[in-house]
PDB file of C-alpha atoms in Angstrom:
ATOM      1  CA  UNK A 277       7.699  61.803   9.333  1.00 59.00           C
ATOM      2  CA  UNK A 278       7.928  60.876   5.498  1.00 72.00           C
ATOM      3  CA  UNK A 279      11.514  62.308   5.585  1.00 75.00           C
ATOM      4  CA  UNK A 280      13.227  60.070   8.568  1.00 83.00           C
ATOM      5  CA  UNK A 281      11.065  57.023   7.101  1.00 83.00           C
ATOM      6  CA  UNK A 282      13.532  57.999   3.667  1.00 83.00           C
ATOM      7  CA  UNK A 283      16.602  58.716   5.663  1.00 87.00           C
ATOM      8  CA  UNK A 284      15.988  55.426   7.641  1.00 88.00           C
ATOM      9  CA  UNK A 285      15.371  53.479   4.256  1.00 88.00           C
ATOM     10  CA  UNK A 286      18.699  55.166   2.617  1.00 90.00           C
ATOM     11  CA  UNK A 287      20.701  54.165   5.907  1.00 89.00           C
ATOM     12  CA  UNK A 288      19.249  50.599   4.772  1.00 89.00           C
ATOM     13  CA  UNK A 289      19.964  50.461   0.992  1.00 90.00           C
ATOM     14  CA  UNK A 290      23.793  52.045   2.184  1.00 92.00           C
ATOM     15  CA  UNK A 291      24.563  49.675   4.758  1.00 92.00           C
ATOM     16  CA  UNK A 292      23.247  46.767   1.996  1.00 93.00           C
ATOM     17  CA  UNK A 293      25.704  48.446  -0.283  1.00 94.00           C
ATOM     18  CA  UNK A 294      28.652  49.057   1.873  1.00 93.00           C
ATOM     19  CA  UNK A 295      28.642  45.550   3.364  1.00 94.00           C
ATOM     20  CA  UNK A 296      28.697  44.159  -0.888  1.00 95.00           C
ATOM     21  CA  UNK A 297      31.596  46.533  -1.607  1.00 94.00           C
ATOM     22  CA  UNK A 298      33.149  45.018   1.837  1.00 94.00           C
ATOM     23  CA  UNK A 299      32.584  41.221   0.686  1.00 94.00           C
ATOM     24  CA  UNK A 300      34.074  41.895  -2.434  1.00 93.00           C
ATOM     25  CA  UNK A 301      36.882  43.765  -0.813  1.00 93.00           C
ATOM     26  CA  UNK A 302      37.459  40.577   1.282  1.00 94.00           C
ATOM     27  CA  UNK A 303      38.041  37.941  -1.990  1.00 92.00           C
ATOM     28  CA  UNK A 304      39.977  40.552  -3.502  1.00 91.00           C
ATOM     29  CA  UNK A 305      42.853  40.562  -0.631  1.00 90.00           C
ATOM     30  CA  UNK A 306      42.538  36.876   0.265  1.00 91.00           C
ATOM     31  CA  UNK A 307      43.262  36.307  -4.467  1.00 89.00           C
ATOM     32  CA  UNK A 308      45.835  39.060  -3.872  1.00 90.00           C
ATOM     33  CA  UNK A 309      46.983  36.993  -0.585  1.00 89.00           C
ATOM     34  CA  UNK A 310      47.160  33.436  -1.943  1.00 89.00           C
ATOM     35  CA  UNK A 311      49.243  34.515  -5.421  1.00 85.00           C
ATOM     36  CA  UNK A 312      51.393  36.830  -2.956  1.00 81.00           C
ATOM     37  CA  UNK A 313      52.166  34.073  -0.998  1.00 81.00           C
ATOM     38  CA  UNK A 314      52.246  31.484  -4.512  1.00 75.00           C
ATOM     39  CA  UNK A 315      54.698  34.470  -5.560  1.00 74.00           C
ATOM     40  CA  UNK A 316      57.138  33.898  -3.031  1.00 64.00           C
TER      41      UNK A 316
END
């Protein structure tokens, strides 16, 4: 019981941290975007 309460909690924290990673993801291609498009 204890152990899928962790693996549920983990699934949490990783889904917390994966969506971060993905928002800063995100800004990074719409900077690399606008000075792409500034570039041309």
């Amino acid at each position: 019981m204890k152990h899928g309460l962790l693996e549920e909690f983990g699934l949490i924290v990783n889904y917390k941290y994966i969506r971060r990673i993905m928002h800063k993801y995100r800004l990074v291609c719409k900077i690399r975007k606008a000075r792409f498009k500034h570039a041309k």
